[in-house]
XYZ file of C-alpha atoms in Angstrom:
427
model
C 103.870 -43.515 -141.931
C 104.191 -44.515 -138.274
C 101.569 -44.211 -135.814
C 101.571 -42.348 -132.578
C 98.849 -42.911 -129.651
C 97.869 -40.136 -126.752
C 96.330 -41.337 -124.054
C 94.507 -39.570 -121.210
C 92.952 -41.326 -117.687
C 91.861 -40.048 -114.543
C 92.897 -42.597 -112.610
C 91.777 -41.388 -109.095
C 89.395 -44.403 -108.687
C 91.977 -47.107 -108.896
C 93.603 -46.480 -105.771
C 91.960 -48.126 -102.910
C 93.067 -50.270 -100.114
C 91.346 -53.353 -102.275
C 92.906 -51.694 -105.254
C 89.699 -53.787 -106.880
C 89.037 -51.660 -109.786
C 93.310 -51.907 -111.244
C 93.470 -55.766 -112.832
C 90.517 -54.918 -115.267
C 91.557 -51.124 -115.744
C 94.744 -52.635 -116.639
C 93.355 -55.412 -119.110
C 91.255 -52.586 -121.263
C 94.205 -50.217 -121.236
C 96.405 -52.877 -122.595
C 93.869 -53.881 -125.199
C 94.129 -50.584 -126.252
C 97.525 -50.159 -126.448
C 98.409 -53.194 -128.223
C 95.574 -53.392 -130.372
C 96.686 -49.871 -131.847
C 100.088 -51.318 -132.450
C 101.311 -47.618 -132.454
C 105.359 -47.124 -132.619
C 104.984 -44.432 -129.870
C 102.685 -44.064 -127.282
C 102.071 -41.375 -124.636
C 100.075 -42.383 -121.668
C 98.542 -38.890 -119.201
C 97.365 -40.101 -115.993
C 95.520 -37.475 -113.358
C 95.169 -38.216 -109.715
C 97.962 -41.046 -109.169
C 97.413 -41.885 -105.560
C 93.656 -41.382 -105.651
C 91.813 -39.432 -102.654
C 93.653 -41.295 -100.325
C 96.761 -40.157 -101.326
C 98.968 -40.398 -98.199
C 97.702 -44.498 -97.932
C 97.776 -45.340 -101.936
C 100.233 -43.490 -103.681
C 102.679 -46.788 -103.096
C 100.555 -48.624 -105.377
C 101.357 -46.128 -108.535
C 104.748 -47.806 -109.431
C 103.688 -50.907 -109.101
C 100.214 -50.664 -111.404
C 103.243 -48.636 -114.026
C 105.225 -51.820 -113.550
C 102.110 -53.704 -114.240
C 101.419 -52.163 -117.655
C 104.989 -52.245 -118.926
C 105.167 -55.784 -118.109
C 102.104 -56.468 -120.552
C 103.432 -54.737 -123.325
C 106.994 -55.031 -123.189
C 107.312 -57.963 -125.877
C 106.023 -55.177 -128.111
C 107.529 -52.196 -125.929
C 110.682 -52.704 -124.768
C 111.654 -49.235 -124.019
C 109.836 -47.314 -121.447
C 109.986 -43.973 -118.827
C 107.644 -42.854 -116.675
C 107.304 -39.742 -114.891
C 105.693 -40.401 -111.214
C 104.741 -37.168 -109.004
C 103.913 -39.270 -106.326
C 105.688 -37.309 -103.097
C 103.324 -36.164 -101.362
C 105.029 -34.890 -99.061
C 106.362 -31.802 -101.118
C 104.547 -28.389 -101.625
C 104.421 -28.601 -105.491
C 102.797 -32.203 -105.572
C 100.658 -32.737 -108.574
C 99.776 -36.422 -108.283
C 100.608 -36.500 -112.225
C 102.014 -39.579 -114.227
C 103.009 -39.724 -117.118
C 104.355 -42.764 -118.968
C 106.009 -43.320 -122.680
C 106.166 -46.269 -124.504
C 108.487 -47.086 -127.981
C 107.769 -50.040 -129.867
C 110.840 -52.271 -130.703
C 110.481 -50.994 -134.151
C 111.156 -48.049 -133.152
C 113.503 -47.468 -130.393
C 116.081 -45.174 -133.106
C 113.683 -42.886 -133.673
C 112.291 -41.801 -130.206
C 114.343 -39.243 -128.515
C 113.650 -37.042 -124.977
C 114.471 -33.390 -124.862
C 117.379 -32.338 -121.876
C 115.937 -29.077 -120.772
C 118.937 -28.231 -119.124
C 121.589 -29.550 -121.797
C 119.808 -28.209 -124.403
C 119.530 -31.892 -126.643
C 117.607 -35.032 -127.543
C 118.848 -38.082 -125.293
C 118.189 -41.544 -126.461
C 115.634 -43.445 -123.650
C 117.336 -46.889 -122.385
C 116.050 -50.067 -122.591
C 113.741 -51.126 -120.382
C 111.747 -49.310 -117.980
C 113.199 -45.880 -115.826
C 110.494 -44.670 -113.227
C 111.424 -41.361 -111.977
C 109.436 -40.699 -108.497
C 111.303 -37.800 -106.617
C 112.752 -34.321 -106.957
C 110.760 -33.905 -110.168
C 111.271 -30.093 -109.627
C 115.303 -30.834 -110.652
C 114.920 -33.050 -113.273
C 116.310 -32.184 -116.303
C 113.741 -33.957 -118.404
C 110.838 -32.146 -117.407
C 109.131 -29.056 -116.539
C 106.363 -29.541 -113.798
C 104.203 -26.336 -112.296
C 101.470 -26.385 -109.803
C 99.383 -23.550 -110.552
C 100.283 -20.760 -108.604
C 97.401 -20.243 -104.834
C 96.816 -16.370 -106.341
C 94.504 -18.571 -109.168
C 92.028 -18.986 -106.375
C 92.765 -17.513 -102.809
C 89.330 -18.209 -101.755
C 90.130 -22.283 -101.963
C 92.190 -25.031 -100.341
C 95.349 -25.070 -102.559
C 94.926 -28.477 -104.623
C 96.985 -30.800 -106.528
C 96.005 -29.023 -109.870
C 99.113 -28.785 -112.355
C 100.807 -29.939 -115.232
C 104.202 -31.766 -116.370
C 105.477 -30.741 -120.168
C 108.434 -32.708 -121.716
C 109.526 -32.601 -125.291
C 109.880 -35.741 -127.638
C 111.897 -36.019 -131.292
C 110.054 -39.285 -133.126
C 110.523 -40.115 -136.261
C 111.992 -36.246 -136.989
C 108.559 -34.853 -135.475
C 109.173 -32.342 -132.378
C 106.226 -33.054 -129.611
C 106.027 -30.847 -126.537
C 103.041 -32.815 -124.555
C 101.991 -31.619 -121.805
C 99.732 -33.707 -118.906
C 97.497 -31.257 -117.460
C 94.733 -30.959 -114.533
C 92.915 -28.358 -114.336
C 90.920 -27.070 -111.720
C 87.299 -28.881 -111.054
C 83.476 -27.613 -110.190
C 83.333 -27.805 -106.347
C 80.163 -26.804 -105.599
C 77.371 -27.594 -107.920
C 75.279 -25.000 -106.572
C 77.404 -22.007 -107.303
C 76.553 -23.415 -111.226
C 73.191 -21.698 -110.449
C 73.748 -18.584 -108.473
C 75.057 -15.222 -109.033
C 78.464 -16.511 -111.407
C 77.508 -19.954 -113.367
C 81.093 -18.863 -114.528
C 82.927 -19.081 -111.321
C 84.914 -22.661 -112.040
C 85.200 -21.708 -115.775
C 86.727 -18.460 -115.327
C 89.604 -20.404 -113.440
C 90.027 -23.297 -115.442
C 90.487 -20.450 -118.310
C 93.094 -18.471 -115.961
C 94.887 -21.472 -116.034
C 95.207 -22.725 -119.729
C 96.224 -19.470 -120.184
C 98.868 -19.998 -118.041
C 100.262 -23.401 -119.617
C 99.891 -21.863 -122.854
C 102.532 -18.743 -122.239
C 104.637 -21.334 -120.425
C 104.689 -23.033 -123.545
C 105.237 -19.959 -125.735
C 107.947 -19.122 -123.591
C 109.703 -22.582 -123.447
C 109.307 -23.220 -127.273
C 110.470 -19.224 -127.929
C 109.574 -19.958 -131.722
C 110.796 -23.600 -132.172
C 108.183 -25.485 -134.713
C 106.876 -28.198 -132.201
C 103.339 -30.151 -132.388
C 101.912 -29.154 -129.045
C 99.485 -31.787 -127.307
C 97.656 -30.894 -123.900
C 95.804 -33.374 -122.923
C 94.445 -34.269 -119.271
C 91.581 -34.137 -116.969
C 91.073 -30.415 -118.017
C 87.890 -30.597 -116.224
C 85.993 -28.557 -119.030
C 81.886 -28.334 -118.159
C 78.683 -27.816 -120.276
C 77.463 -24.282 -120.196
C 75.026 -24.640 -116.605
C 72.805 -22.221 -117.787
C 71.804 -23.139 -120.659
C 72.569 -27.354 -119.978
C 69.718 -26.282 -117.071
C 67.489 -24.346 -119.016
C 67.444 -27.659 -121.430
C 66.699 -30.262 -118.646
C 64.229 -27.874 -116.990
C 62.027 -26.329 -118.829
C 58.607 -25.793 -117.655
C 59.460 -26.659 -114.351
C 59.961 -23.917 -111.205
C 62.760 -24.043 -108.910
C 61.783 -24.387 -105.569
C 65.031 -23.222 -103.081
C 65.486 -26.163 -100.206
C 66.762 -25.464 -96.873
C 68.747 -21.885 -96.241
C 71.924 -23.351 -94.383
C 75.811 -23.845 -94.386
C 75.870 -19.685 -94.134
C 79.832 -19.766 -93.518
C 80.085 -21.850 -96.799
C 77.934 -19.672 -98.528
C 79.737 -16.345 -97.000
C 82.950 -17.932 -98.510
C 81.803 -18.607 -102.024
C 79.955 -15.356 -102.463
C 83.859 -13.747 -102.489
C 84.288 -15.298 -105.627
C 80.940 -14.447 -107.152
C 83.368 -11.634 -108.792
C 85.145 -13.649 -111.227
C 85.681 -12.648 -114.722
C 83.035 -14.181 -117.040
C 83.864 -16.999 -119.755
C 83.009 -15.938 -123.335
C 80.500 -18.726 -125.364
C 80.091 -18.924 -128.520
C 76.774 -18.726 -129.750
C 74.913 -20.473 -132.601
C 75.643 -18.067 -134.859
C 79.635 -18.833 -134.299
C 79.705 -15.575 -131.959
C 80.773 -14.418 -128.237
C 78.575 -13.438 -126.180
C 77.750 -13.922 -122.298
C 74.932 -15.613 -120.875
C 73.382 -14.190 -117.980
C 69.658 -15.935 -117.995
C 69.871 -17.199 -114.915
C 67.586 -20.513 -113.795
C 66.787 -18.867 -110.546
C 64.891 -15.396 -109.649
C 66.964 -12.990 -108.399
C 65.302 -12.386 -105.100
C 65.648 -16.535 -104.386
C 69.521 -16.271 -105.124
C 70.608 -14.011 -102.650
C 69.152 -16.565 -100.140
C 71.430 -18.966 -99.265
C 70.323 -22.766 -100.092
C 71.401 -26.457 -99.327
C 69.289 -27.638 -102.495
C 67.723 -26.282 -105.353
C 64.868 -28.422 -107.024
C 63.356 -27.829 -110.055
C 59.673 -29.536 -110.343
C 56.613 -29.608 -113.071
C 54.320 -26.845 -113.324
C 50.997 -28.382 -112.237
C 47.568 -26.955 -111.274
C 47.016 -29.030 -108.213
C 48.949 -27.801 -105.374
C 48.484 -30.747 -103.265
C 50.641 -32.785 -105.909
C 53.424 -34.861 -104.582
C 56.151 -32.629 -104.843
C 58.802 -35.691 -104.961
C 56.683 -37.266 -108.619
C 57.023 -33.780 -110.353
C 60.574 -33.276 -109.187
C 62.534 -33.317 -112.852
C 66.088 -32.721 -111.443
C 67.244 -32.120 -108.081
C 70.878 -29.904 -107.166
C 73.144 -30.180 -104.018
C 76.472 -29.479 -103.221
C 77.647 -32.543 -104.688
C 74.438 -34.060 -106.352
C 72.909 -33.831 -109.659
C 70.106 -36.043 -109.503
C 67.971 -35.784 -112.935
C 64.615 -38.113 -113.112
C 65.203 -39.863 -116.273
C 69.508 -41.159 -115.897
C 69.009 -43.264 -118.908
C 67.449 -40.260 -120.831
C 70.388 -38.513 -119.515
C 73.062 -40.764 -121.267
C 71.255 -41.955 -124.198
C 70.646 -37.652 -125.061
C 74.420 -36.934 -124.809
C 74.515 -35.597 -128.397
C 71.946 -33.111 -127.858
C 73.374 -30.999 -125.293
C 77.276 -31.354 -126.761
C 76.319 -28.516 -128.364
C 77.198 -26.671 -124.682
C 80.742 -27.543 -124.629
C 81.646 -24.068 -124.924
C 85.464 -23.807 -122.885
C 87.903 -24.647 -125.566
C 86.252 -21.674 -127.458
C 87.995 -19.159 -125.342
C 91.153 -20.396 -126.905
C 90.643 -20.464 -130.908
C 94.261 -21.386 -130.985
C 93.687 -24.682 -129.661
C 92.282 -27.881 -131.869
C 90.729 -31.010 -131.119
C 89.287 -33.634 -133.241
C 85.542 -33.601 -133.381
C 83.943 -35.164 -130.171
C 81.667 -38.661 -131.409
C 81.240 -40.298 -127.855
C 79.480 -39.564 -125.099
C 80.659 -37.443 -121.440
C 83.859 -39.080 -120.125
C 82.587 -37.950 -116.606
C 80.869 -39.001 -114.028
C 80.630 -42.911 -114.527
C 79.665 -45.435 -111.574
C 82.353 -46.675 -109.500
C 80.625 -49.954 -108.846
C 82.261 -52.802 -110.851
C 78.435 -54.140 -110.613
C 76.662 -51.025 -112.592
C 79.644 -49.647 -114.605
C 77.726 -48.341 -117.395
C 75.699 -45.551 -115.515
C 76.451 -41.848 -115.025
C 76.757 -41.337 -110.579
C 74.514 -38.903 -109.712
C 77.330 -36.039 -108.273
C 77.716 -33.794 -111.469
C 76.279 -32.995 -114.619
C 78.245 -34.942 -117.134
C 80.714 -33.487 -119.012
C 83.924 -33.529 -121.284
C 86.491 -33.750 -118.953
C 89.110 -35.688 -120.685
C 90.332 -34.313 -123.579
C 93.205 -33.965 -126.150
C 93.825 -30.556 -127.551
C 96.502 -29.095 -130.102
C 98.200 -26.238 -131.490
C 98.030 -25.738 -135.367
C 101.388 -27.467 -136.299
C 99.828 -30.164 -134.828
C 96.282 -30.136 -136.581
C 97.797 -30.867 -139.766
C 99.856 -33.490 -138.629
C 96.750 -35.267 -137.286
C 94.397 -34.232 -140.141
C 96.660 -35.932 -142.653
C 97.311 -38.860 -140.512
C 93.335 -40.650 -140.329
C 93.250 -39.923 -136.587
C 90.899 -41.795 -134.079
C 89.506 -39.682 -131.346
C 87.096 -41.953 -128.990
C 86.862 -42.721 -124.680
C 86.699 -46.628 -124.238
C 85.828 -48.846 -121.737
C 82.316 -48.495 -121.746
C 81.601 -51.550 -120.729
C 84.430 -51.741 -117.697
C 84.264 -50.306 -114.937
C 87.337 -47.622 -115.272
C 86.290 -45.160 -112.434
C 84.019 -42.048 -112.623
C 86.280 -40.944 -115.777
C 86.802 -42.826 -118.961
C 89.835 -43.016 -120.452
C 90.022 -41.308 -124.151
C 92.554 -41.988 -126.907
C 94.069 -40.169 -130.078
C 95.951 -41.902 -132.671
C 97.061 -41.087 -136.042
C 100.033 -40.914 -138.645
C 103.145 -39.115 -138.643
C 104.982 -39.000 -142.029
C 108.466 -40.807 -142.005
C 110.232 -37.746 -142.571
């Protein structure tokens, strides 16, 4: 048996003028790495670059070359796959990096798209930066602007390549999907709005794939930021009950004008507890109060006394970009009860993941000084995941996987990075 390890890290955080957040990012991700002592290991990065993209992206190579030369007593053979012009229409900001153990450097081969074979990697480390859209290695796609007319077109995307190891065919595939922009739309006329997208688009890697593989037995990985989010309405319904919501400040009409365009989206199916689909349409909000438009929705304690201080009995309150709940350690110490609302992954029963035993990879402090808090921008959530196709289940099932984020106590960003490792047999 010889062990494989996926990683997946939103790594939008790291790339600052300071760049103060890469030196310990790098130390827990090569703790990780080496301590797994895995013959083959697949790092997914989201976001190279950071926000700041046009001022940062330099810095991606060199944190890559930073990495490699940790682990290159154990890792001699290396390629990573850098998205990092920006300058390009179909820019991604996607990385993706492979690793093979000295061990193992005969038994790791990458798939020639174009020739049609397995190529040996060469020693050392190859960082491929430009014309990513010619290289015969790898298939990258930004999703197509039709997915969501209404919005700025993004960096959302993903790269696949194809891997022989050990006489195990991988297709992995780093994907970003797209995110919730507006935390207020989560509560209006469409709580399904982002979902419905997100769900557009995993459709859309999926036939890539089915095309691409045209039958060929492969374990399929996709694993990413794929931005998945609890169910709003009921997550809400949980954190608010016997509280009213109390609408706060009718303006940004143009903004509102524009999302209410997309208030048409096709719904998400959830399962419910019974194991069934259904949509939910109990909405947190009256219907007369959503057709107002609002900069803020709070939802405060049902008391007798008017006069109370409206601030004390707020319980959570919503903007654009803020989730602000009263009790942020309750929050994060309750994660187990409301994983029960991680409903996206059931629209695709084809897909399998490992059971989820940690707590929302999303959205941790970016303050070296308070790393182990959630930011108060978005309800937590999932976001980082590793899904697989059923070739792939049984691989992993047989092969004691390890499904967990880490760096808990480092500050990594707003996302923590997650792992899988497991077992492939030697033949």
């Amino acid at each position: 048996m010889r062990r494989v390890l996926f990683l997946t890290a939103n790594v939008g955080s790291l790339f600052e003028e300071d760049a103060r957040l890469q030196g310990q990012w790098l130390n827990v991700i090569t703790e990780r790495i080496l301590g797994e002592q895995a013959e083959f290991v697949v790092m997914h990065m989201q976001e190279t670059g950071g926000k700041n993209f046009q001022q940062c992206s330099g810095q991606v190579p060199g944190l890559v070359q930073k990495l490699y030369d940790r682990i290159r007593q154990e890792y001699p053979v290396a390629r990573a796959i850098l998205d990092i012009d920006f300058e390009q229409d179909m820019y991604t900001a996607l990385g993706s990096m492979y690793f093979v153990r000295k061990s193992s450097v005969d038994k790791v081969e990458q798939y020639n798209f174009i020739a049609g074979r397995y190529e040996r990697l060469n020693p050392g480390i190859e960082m491929i930066t430009k014309d990513l859209e010619n290289y015969s290695l790898v298939i990258k796609q930004k999703f197509p602007k039709h997915f969501w007319p209404a919005f700025k077109w993004g960096r959302k995307g993903f790269v696949h390549v194809r891997f022989r190891f050990n006489k195990h065919y991988f297709d992995l595939v780093n994907v970003h999907l797209f995110h919730d922009e507006n935390n207020l739309a989560l509560i209006h006329e469409n709580p399904n709005l982002y979902s419905s997208n997100r769900q557009r688009a995993l459709a859309f890697v999926l036939a890539h794939l089915k095309e691409t593989q045209n039958g060929h037995p492969s374990h399929t990985f996709l694993f990413g930021d794929l931005n998945f989010r609890l169910d709003s309405t009921r997550f809400l319904n949980k954190l608010t009950a016997a509280t009213e919501s109390h609408p706060i400040d009718e303006s940004d009409l143009h903004s509102h004008a524009s999302m209410a365009n997309n208030l048409n989206a096709p719904q998400v199916l959830h399962s419910n507890s019974g194991g069934d689909l259904e949509v939910s349409n109990k909405l947190p909000l009256p219907t007369e109060q959503l057709r107002r438009t609002v900069s803020a929705v709070e939802f405060r304690r049902e008391v007798a006394n008017e006069d109370s201080d409206s601030e004390t009995n707020c319980v959570l309150r919503i903007e654009k970009k803020r989730f602000d709940y009263f009790n942020a350690k309750q929050l994060l110490q309750d994660w187990k009860s409301y994983l029960e609302f991680d409903f996206e992954t059931k629209a695709f029963p084809e897909l399998y993941e490992v059971p989820i035993n940690f707590p929302p990879t999303y959205p941790w402090s970016e303050d070296p000084t308070d790393c182990g808090v959630l930011m108060k921008t978005r309800a937590p959530a999932w976001c980082d995941r590793v899904l697989m196709n059923e070739n792939a289940w049984r691989v992993v099932q047989s092969g004691a996987p390890a499904y967990h984020s880490f760096g808990r106590d480092t500050c990594m960003g707003d996302h923590k990075p997650v792992y899988l490792s497991f077992a492939v047999p030697d033949s």
